[in-house]
């Protein structure tokens, strides 16, 4: 028996459009999952590192709860002569720990916002996102006497909407290129190895000073010593941003992409 296949031109066109869109979507997901830079200055972006030939690195610390770990970490920085670092502070925590906030400020360290509620902002409405960022801004400005310009979003979570709103409120969203994973308490040696082995010029290192981290204050002196031996200078995130071009990730709107794929089925 002979079989005959009839090909419709519109169906062929639709098939290849859907295939191309699917391949593009997979590529975007791959790029974003590996933090490969697809940064564009014309789009809202999060900053992961800075492209520079100078051996400068920014140690950053997030604080959202507790009072036991921040002071030992501040002491470790002081004892080891680190005069520049950046702390991202949760506004509710700051209100209940004014002495620690003041100690950070008096030590000369940079203070950025870590938002208000420790929620994933990508799950919030536009109005809620704006309220979270603005409320934190008001509190931190009142407590420090300076308006924060940098924000690290809770859990490092964001989407294109969040970045756009943060930018409209004059904030630069700061992520990280090296994660110490100190929040997992993986051991002093492993924390040190992760930071030292991954460090590079213009790097932004993620650490924490909340009570969940129990080994950071012990790892810091070793990290500082080994990075100095490699010729690194410790600076603030703002210092880094003034050095060269930023390495970020342009956030694609996956919802719009999915709609395009679905619409293709109706061609």
CSV table of C-alpha atoms in Angstrom, one decimal:
chain,number,residue,atom,x,y,z
A,1,UNK,CA,0.0,0.0,0.0
A,2,UNK,CA,1.3,3.4,-0.9
A,3,UNK,CA,1.2,6.2,1.7
A,4,UNK,CA,0.9,9.8,0.7
A,5,UNK,CA,1.9,12.8,3.0
A,6,UNK,CA,0.5,16.2,2.3
A,7,UNK,CA,2.5,19.1,3.7
A,8,UNK,CA,0.8,22.4,4.4
A,9,UNK,CA,3.0,25.4,4.0
A,10,UNK,CA,1.5,27.2,7.0
A,11,UNK,CA,1.9,24.2,9.2
A,12,UNK,CA,5.6,23.9,8.2
A,13,UNK,CA,6.2,27.5,8.9
A,14,UNK,CA,4.5,27.2,12.3
A,15,UNK,CA,6.5,24.1,13.1
A,16,UNK,CA,9.9,25.8,12.4
A,17,UNK,CA,8.9,29.0,14.3
A,18,UNK,CA,7.9,27.0,17.4
A,19,UNK,CA,11.1,25.0,17.1
A,20,UNK,CA,13.3,28.1,16.8
A,21,UNK,CA,11.5,29.7,19.8
A,22,UNK,CA,12.0,26.6,21.9
A,23,UNK,CA,15.7,26.5,21.1
A,24,UNK,CA,16.0,30.2,22.0
A,25,UNK,CA,14.2,29.6,25.3
A,26,UNK,CA,16.5,26.7,26.2
A,27,UNK,CA,19.5,28.9,25.4
A,28,UNK,CA,18.2,31.8,27.6
A,29,UNK,CA,17.7,29.4,30.5
A,30,UNK,CA,21.1,27.9,30.1
A,31,UNK,CA,22.8,31.4,30.0
A,32,UNK,CA,21.0,32.6,33.1
A,33,UNK,CA,21.5,29.4,35.1
A,34,UNK,CA,25.3,29.7,34.5
A,35,UNK,CA,25.4,33.5,35.1
A,36,UNK,CA,27.0,34.0,31.7
A,37,UNK,CA,27.1,37.8,31.1
A,38,UNK,CA,24.5,38.9,28.6
A,39,UNK,CA,24.5,42.4,30.1
A,40,UNK,CA,23.0,45.3,28.3
A,41,UNK,CA,23.2,48.9,29.6
A,42,UNK,CA,19.8,49.6,28.0
A,43,UNK,CA,18.0,47.1,30.2
A,44,UNK,CA,17.6,46.7,33.9
A,45,UNK,CA,20.3,44.4,35.1
A,46,UNK,CA,21.8,42.9,38.3
A,47,UNK,CA,25.6,43.4,38.8
A,48,UNK,CA,27.7,40.3,39.6
A,49,UNK,CA,31.2,41.6,39.1
A,50,UNK,CA,33.2,44.4,37.5
A,51,UNK,CA,35.6,44.0,34.6
A,52,UNK,CA,38.9,45.5,35.7
A,53,UNK,CA,42.6,44.7,35.5
A,54,UNK,CA,43.1,45.9,39.1
A,55,UNK,CA,43.3,43.2,41.7
A,56,UNK,CA,40.4,44.6,43.8
A,57,UNK,CA,37.7,42.6,45.4
A,58,UNK,CA,34.6,43.5,47.4
A,59,UNK,CA,33.7,41.4,50.5
A,60,UNK,CA,29.9,41.8,51.1
A,61,UNK,CA,27.8,40.7,54.1
A,62,UNK,CA,24.0,40.2,54.3
A,63,UNK,CA,22.3,40.6,57.6
A,64,UNK,CA,18.6,39.9,58.2
A,65,UNK,CA,18.4,38.5,61.7
A,66,UNK,CA,20.3,37.8,65.0
A,67,UNK,CA,22.9,39.7,67.0
A,68,UNK,CA,25.6,37.1,67.8
A,69,UNK,CA,27.6,37.0,64.6
A,70,UNK,CA,27.8,40.6,63.3
A,71,UNK,CA,30.2,41.9,66.0
A,72,UNK,CA,32.7,39.0,65.7
A,73,UNK,CA,32.8,39.5,62.0
A,74,UNK,CA,33.3,43.3,62.4
A,75,UNK,CA,36.1,42.5,64.8
A,76,UNK,CA,37.7,40.1,62.4
A,77,UNK,CA,37.7,42.7,59.7
A,78,UNK,CA,39.2,45.3,62.1
A,79,UNK,CA,41.8,43.0,63.5
A,80,UNK,CA,43.0,42.1,60.0
A,81,UNK,CA,43.1,45.7,58.7
A,82,UNK,CA,40.2,45.5,56.3
A,83,UNK,CA,38.9,49.1,56.1
A,84,UNK,CA,36.5,48.6,53.2
A,85,UNK,CA,33.6,46.2,52.9
A,86,UNK,CA,29.9,46.4,52.1
A,87,UNK,CA,27.0,45.3,54.4
A,88,UNK,CA,23.5,44.8,53.1
A,89,UNK,CA,21.1,45.3,55.9
A,90,UNK,CA,17.5,44.3,56.4
A,91,UNK,CA,15.4,47.3,57.5
A,92,UNK,CA,13.4,45.5,60.3
A,93,UNK,CA,16.6,44.0,61.7
A,94,UNK,CA,18.3,47.4,61.5
A,95,UNK,CA,15.5,49.0,63.6
A,96,UNK,CA,16.0,46.5,66.4
A,97,UNK,CA,19.8,46.6,66.3
A,98,UNK,CA,20.7,50.3,66.1
A,99,UNK,CA,24.0,49.7,68.0
A,100,UNK,CA,25.3,47.2,65.4
A,101,UNK,CA,24.2,49.4,62.5
A,102,UNK,CA,26.0,52.3,64.1
A,103,UNK,CA,29.1,50.1,64.6
A,104,UNK,CA,29.1,49.2,60.9
A,105,UNK,CA,28.8,52.9,60.0
A,106,UNK,CA,31.4,54.1,62.4
A,107,UNK,CA,33.8,51.5,61.1
A,108,UNK,CA,33.5,53.2,57.7
A,109,UNK,CA,31.9,50.3,55.9
A,110,UNK,CA,29.5,50.8,53.1
A,111,UNK,CA,25.8,50.1,53.9
A,112,UNK,CA,23.3,48.9,51.3
A,113,UNK,CA,19.7,47.8,51.5
A,114,UNK,CA,18.6,44.2,51.9
A,115,UNK,CA,15.0,45.2,51.6
A,116,UNK,CA,12.2,45.0,54.1
A,117,UNK,CA,10.5,41.6,54.4
A,118,UNK,CA,12.7,38.7,53.5
A,119,UNK,CA,10.5,37.5,50.7
A,120,UNK,CA,11.0,36.6,47.1
A,121,UNK,CA,10.2,39.8,45.4
A,122,UNK,CA,9.4,38.2,42.1
A,123,UNK,CA,6.3,36.7,43.7
A,124,UNK,CA,5.0,40.2,44.7
A,125,UNK,CA,2.9,42.7,42.8
A,126,UNK,CA,4.5,45.9,41.5
A,127,UNK,CA,3.0,47.9,44.3
A,128,UNK,CA,4.2,45.5,46.9
A,129,UNK,CA,7.8,45.5,45.5
A,130,UNK,CA,7.8,49.3,45.4
A,131,UNK,CA,6.6,49.4,49.0
A,132,UNK,CA,9.2,46.9,50.2
A,133,UNK,CA,12.1,48.8,48.7
A,134,UNK,CA,10.8,52.3,49.7
A,135,UNK,CA,10.0,51.3,53.3
A,136,UNK,CA,13.5,49.9,53.7
A,137,UNK,CA,15.0,53.0,52.1
A,138,UNK,CA,13.2,55.3,54.6
A,139,UNK,CA,14.4,53.3,57.6
A,140,UNK,CA,18.0,52.9,56.5
A,141,UNK,CA,18.3,56.6,55.5
A,142,UNK,CA,17.0,57.7,58.9
A,143,UNK,CA,19.3,55.4,60.8
A,144,UNK,CA,22.5,56.0,58.9
A,145,UNK,CA,22.0,59.6,57.7
A,146,UNK,CA,22.8,58.4,54.1
A,147,UNK,CA,20.6,57.3,51.3
A,148,UNK,CA,21.5,53.7,50.2
A,149,UNK,CA,22.1,53.4,46.5
A,150,UNK,CA,22.7,49.6,46.4
A,151,UNK,CA,20.3,46.8,47.1
A,152,UNK,CA,20.8,43.1,47.4
A,153,UNK,CA,17.3,41.6,47.1
A,154,UNK,CA,16.3,39.0,49.7
A,155,UNK,CA,17.4,35.5,48.7
A,156,UNK,CA,19.0,37.1,45.6
A,157,UNK,CA,15.6,36.7,43.9
A,158,UNK,CA,14.3,39.0,41.2
A,159,UNK,CA,12.8,39.1,37.8
A,160,UNK,CA,12.7,41.9,35.1
A,161,UNK,CA,9.9,43.7,36.9
A,162,UNK,CA,11.8,43.8,40.2
A,163,UNK,CA,14.9,45.2,38.5
A,164,UNK,CA,12.9,47.8,36.6
A,165,UNK,CA,11.2,49.0,39.8
A,166,UNK,CA,14.5,49.0,41.8
A,167,UNK,CA,16.1,51.1,39.0
A,168,UNK,CA,13.2,53.5,39.0
A,169,UNK,CA,13.8,54.0,42.7
A,170,UNK,CA,17.5,54.9,41.9
A,171,UNK,CA,18.9,51.5,43.1
A,172,UNK,CA,21.5,49.3,41.6
A,173,UNK,CA,20.9,45.6,42.2
A,174,UNK,CA,24.0,43.8,43.4
A,175,UNK,CA,24.4,40.1,43.2
A,176,UNK,CA,27.7,38.2,43.5
A,177,UNK,CA,30.1,36.2,41.4
A,178,UNK,CA,31.6,34.1,44.3
A,179,UNK,CA,29.3,32.5,46.9
A,180,UNK,CA,31.2,31.5,50.0
A,181,UNK,CA,28.2,29.3,51.0
A,182,UNK,CA,29.0,30.2,54.6
A,183,UNK,CA,25.3,30.1,55.3
A,184,UNK,CA,25.5,26.3,54.9
A,185,UNK,CA,28.2,26.1,57.6
A,186,UNK,CA,30.3,23.8,55.3
A,187,UNK,CA,33.4,24.2,57.4
A,188,UNK,CA,36.0,26.9,57.8
A,189,UNK,CA,38.5,25.3,55.3
A,190,UNK,CA,35.8,24.8,52.6
A,191,UNK,CA,34.6,28.4,53.0
A,192,UNK,CA,38.1,29.7,52.7
A,193,UNK,CA,38.8,27.4,49.7
A,194,UNK,CA,35.6,28.5,47.9
A,195,UNK,CA,36.4,32.2,48.2
A,196,UNK,CA,40.2,32.0,47.5
A,197,UNK,CA,40.0,29.6,44.6
A,198,UNK,CA,37.2,31.5,42.8
A,199,UNK,CA,38.3,35.1,43.5
A,200,UNK,CA,39.2,37.3,40.5
A,201,UNK,CA,39.8,41.0,39.9
A,202,UNK,CA,36.5,42.9,40.2
A,203,UNK,CA,34.8,40.0,42.1
A,204,UNK,CA,31.9,40.5,44.5
A,205,UNK,CA,32.0,37.9,47.3
A,206,UNK,CA,28.8,36.9,49.1
A,207,UNK,CA,29.0,36.3,52.8
A,208,UNK,CA,26.7,36.7,55.7
A,209,UNK,CA,26.6,38.2,59.2
A,210,UNK,CA,23.3,36.8,60.4
A,211,UNK,CA,23.2,34.3,63.2
A,212,UNK,CA,22.8,31.4,60.8
A,213,UNK,CA,26.5,31.6,60.0
A,214,UNK,CA,28.7,30.0,62.7
A,215,UNK,CA,32.1,29.8,60.9
A,216,UNK,CA,32.4,33.1,58.9
A,217,UNK,CA,34.3,35.0,61.6
A,218,UNK,CA,36.8,32.1,61.8
A,219,UNK,CA,37.2,31.9,58.0
A,220,UNK,CA,37.6,35.6,57.4
A,221,UNK,CA,41.2,36.0,58.8
A,222,UNK,CA,42.4,33.1,56.5
A,223,UNK,CA,40.5,34.5,53.5
A,224,UNK,CA,41.9,38.0,54.0
A,225,UNK,CA,45.5,36.6,54.5
A,226,UNK,CA,45.4,34.4,51.4
A,227,UNK,CA,43.8,37.0,49.1
A,228,UNK,CA,46.4,39.6,50.3
A,229,UNK,CA,49.2,37.1,49.5
A,230,UNK,CA,47.7,37.0,46.0
A,231,UNK,CA,47.9,40.8,45.8
A,232,UNK,CA,44.3,41.7,46.3
A,233,UNK,CA,43.0,45.0,47.8
A,234,UNK,CA,39.7,45.1,49.6
A,235,UNK,CA,37.2,47.8,48.4
A,236,UNK,CA,33.5,48.6,48.6
A,237,UNK,CA,31.1,47.6,45.9
A,238,UNK,CA,30.8,51.3,45.0
A,239,UNK,CA,34.5,51.5,44.6
A,240,UNK,CA,34.4,48.5,42.2
A,241,UNK,CA,31.5,50.1,40.1
A,242,UNK,CA,33.7,53.1,39.5
A,243,UNK,CA,36.6,51.0,38.2
A,244,UNK,CA,35.2,49.6,34.9
A,245,UNK,CA,32.4,48.0,33.0
A,246,UNK,CA,30.0,45.9,35.0
A,247,UNK,CA,29.3,42.3,34.4
A,248,UNK,CA,25.6,41.6,34.8
A,249,UNK,CA,22.9,39.4,33.6
A,250,UNK,CA,20.1,40.8,31.5
A,251,UNK,CA,16.9,39.3,32.7
A,252,UNK,CA,14.7,37.9,30.0
A,253,UNK,CA,10.9,38.0,30.5
A,254,UNK,CA,10.2,34.3,30.5
A,255,UNK,CA,6.4,34.9,30.6
A,256,UNK,CA,6.5,37.0,27.4
A,257,UNK,CA,8.7,34.4,25.8
A,258,UNK,CA,6.3,31.6,26.7
A,259,UNK,CA,3.4,33.7,25.3
A,260,UNK,CA,5.3,34.1,22.0
A,261,UNK,CA,5.8,30.3,21.8
A,262,UNK,CA,2.1,29.7,22.5
A,263,UNK,CA,1.0,32.4,20.0
A,264,UNK,CA,3.2,30.7,17.4
A,265,UNK,CA,0.8,27.8,17.5
A,266,UNK,CA,-1.9,30.0,16.1
A,267,UNK,CA,0.0,31.1,13.0
